Tab-separated table of N, CA and C in Angstrom:
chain	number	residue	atom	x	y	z
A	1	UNK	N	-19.047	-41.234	34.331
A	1	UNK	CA	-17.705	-41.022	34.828
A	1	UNK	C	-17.552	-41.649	36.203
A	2	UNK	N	-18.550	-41.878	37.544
A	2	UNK	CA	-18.256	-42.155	38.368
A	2	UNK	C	-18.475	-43.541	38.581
A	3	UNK	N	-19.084	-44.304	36.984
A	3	UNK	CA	-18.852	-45.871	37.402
A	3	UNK	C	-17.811	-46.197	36.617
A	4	UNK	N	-16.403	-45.364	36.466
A	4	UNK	CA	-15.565	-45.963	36.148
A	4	UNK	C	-14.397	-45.931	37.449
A	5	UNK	N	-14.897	-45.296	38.415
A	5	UNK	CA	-13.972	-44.940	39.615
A	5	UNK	C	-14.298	-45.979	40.609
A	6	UNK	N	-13.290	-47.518	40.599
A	6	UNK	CA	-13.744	-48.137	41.564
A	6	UNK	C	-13.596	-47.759	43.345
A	7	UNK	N	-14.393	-48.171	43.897
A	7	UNK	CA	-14.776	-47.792	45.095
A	7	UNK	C	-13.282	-47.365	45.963
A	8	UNK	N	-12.250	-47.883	45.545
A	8	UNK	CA	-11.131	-47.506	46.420
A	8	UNK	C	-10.321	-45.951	45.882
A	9	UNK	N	-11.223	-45.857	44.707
A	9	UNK	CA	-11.338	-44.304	44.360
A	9	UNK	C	-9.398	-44.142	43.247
A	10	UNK	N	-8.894	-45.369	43.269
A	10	UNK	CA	-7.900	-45.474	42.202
A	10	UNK	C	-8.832	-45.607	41.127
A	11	UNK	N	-7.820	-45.002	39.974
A	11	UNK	CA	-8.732	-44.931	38.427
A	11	UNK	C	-8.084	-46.199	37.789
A	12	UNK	N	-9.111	-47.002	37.214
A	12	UNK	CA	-8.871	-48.200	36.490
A	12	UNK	C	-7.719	-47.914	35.044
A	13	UNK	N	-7.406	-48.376	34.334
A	13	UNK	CA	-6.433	-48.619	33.112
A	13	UNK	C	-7.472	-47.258	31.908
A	14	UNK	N	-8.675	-48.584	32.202
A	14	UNK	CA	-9.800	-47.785	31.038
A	14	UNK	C	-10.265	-46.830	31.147
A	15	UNK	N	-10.259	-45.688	32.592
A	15	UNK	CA	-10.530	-44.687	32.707
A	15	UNK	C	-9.300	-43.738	32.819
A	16	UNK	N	-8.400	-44.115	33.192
A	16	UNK	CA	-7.051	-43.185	33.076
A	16	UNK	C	-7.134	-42.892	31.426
A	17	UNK	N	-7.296	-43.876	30.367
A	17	UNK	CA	-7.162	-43.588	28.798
A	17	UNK	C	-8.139	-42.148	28.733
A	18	UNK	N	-9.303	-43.148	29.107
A	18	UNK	CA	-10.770	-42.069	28.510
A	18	UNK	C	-10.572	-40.418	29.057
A	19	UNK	N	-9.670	-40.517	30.397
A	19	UNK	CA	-9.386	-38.930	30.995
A	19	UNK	C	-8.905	-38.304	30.075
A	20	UNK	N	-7.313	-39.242	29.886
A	20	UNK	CA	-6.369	-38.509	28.883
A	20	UNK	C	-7.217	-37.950	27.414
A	21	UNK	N	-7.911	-38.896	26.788
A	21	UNK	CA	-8.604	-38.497	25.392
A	21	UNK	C	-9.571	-37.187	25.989
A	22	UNK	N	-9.857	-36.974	27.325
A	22	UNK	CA	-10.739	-36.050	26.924
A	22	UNK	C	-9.826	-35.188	27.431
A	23	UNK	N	-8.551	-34.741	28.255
A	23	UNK	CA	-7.966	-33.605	28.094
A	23	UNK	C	-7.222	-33.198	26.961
A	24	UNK	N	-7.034	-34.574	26.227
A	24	UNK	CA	-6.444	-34.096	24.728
A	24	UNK	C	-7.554	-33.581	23.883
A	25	UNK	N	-8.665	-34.064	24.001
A	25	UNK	CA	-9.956	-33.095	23.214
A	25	UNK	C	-9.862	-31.662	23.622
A	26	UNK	N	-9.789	-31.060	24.887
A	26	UNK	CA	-9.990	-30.205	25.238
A	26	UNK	C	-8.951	-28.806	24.921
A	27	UNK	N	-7.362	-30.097	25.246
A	27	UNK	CA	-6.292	-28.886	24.707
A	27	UNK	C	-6.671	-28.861	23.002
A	28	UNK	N	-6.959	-30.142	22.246
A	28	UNK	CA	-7.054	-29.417	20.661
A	28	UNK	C	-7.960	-28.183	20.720
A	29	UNK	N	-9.144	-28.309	21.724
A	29	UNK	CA	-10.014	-27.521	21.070
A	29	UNK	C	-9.874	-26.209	21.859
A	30	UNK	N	-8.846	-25.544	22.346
A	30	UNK	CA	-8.568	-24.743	22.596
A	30	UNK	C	-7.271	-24.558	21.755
A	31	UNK	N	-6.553	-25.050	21.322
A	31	UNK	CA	-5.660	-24.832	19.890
A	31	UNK	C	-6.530	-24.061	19.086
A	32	UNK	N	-7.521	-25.038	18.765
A	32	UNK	CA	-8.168	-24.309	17.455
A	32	UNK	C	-9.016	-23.761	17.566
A	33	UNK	N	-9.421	-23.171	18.556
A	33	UNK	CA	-9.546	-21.439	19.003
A	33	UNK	C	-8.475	-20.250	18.800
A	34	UNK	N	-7.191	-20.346	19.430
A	34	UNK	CA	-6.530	-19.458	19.580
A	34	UNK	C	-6.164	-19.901	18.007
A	35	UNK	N	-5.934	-20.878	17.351
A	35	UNK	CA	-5.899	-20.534	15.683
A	35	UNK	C	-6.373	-19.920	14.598
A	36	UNK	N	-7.949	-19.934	15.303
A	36	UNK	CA	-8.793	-19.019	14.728
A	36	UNK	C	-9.253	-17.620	14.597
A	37	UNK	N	-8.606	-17.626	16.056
A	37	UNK	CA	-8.376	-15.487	16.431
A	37	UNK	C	-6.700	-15.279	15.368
A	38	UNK	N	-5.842	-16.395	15.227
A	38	UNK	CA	-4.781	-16.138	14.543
A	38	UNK	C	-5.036	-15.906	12.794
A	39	UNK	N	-5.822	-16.744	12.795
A	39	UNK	CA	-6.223	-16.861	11.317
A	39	UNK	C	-6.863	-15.452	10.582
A	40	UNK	N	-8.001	-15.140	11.252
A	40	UNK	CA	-8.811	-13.729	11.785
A	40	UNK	C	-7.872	-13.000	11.244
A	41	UNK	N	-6.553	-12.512	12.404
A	41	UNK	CA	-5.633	-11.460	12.302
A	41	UNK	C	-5.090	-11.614	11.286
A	42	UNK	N	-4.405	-12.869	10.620
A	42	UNK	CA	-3.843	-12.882	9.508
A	42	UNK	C	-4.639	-12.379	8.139
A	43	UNK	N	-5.499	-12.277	8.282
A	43	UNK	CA	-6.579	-12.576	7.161
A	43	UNK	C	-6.337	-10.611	7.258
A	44	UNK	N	-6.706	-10.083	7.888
A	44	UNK	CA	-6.960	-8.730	7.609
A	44	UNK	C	-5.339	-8.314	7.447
A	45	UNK	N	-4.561	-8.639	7.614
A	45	UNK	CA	-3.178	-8.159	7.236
A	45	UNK	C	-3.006	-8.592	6.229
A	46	UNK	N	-3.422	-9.446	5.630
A	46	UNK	CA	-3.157	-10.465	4.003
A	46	UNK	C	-3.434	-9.393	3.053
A	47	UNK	N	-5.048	-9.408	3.600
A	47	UNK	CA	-5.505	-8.021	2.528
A	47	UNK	C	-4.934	-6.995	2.618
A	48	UNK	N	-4.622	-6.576	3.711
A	48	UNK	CA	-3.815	-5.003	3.659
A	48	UNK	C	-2.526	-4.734	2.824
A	49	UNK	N	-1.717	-5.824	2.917
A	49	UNK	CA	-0.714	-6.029	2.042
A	49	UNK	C	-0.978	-6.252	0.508
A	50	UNK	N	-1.857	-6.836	0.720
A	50	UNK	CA	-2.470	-7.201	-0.854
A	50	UNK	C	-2.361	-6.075	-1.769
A	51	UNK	N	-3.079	-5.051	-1.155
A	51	UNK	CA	-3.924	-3.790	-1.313
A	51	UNK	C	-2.584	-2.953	-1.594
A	52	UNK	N	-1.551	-2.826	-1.127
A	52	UNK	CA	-0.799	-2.042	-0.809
A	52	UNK	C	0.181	-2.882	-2.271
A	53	UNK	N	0.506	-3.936	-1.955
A	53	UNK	CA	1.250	-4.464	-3.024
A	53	UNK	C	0.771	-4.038	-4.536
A	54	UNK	N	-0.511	-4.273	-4.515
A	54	UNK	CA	-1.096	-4.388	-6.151
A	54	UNK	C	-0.738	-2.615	-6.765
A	55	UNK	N	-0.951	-1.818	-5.522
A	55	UNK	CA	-1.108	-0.177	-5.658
A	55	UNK	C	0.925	-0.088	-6.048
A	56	UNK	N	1.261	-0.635	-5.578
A	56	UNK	CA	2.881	-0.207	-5.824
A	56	UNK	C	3.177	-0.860	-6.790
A	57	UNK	N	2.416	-2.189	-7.330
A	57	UNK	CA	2.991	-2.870	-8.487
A	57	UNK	C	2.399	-2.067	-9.826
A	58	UNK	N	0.902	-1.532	-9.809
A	58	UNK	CA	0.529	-0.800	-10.926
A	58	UNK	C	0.982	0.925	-10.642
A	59	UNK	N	2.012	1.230	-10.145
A	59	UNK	CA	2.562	2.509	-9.725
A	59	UNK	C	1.321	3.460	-9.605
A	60	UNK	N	0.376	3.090	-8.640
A	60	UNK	CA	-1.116	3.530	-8.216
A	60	UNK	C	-0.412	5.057	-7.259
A	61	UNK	N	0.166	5.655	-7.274
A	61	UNK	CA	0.470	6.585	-5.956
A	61	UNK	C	-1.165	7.233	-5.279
A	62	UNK	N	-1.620	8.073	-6.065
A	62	UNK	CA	-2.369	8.177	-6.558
A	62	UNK	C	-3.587	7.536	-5.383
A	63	UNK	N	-3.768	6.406	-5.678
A	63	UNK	CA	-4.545	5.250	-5.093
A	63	UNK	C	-4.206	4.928	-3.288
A	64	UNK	N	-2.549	4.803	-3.838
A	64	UNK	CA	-2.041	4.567	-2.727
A	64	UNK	C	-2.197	5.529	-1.508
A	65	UNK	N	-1.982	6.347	-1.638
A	65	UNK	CA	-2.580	7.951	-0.502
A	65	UNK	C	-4.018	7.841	-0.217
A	66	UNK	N	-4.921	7.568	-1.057
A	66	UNK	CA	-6.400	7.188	-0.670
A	66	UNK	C	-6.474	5.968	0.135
A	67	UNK	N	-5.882	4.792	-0.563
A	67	UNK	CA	-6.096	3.794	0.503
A	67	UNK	C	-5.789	3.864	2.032
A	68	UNK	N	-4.497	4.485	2.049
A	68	UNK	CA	-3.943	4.786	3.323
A	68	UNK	C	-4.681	6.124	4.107
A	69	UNK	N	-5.157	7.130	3.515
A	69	UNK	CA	-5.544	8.140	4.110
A	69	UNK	C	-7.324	7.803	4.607
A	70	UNK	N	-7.917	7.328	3.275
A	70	UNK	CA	-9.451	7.194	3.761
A	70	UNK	C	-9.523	6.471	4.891
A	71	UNK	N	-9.005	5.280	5.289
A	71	UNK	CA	-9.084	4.408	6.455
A	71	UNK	C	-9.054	5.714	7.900
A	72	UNK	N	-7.802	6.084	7.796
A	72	UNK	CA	-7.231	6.821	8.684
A	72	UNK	C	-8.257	7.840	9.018
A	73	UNK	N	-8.443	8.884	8.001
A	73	UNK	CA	-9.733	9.781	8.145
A	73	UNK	C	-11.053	8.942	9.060
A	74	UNK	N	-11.374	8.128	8.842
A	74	UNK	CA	-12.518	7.311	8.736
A	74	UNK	C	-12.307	7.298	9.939
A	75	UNK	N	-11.328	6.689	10.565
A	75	UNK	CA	-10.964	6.421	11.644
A	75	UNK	C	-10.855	7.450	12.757
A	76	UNK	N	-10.683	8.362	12.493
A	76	UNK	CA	-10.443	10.011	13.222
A	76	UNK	C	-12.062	10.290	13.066
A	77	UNK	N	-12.664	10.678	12.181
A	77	UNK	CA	-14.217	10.558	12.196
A	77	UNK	C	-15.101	10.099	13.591
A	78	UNK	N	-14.483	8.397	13.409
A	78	UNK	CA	-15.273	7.406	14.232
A	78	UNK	C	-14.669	7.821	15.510
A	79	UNK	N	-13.453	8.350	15.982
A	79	UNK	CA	-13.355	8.804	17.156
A	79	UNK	C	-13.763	10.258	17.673
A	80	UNK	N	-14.065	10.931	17.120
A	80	UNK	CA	-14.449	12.412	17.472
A	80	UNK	C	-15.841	11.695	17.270
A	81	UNK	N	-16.735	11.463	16.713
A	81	UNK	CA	-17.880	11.260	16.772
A	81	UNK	C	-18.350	10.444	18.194
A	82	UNK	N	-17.558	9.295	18.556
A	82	UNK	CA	-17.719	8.434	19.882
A	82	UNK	C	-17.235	9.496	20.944
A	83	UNK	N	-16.341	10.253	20.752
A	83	UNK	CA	-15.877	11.055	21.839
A	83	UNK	C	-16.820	12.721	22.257
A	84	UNK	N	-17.621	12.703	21.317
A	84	UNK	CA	-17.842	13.863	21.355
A	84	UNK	C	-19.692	13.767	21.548
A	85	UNK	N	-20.090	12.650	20.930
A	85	UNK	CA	-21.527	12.138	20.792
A	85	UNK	C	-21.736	12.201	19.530
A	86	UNK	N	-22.952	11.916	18.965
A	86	UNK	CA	-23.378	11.160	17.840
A	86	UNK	C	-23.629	12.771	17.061
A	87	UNK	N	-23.716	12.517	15.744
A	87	UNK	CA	-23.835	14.473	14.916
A	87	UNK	C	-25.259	14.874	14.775
């Protein structure tokens, strides 16, 4: 990088490009990071809906109260247990 900076410390034609390509590397690859925490989130809501859809399309009620309640329980569990210490 610093033998493209001639001595009067202006950046030549060919190093102004090579900057730009590498801050455009840098913003993609921070795109497709924050795409991938997006993707992540989508992905567990896909299924949740999924789950929820298939239970209302085969008139699961039934199912449907378990799916929704076991999580929840589970979840109340995992916090009295962290809050309280291990059983």
């Amino acid at each position: 990088m610093l033998g493209l900076i001639p001595f009067g410390g202006e950046l030549t034609g060919h190093a102004k490009d090579i900057l730009m390509l590498e801050k455009q590397q840098q913003q993609q690859q921070q795109q497709q990071q924050a795409l991938g925490h997006v993707e992540r989130d989508m992905a567990g809501a896909t299924v949740g809906s999924y789950i929820i859809s298939r239970a209302l399309k085969y008139n699961m009620a039934k199912r449907l109260v378990l799916l929704l309640l076991l999580p929840l329980l589970l979840l109340l569990l995992l916090l009295q247990v962290t809050w309280r210490g291990p059983l």
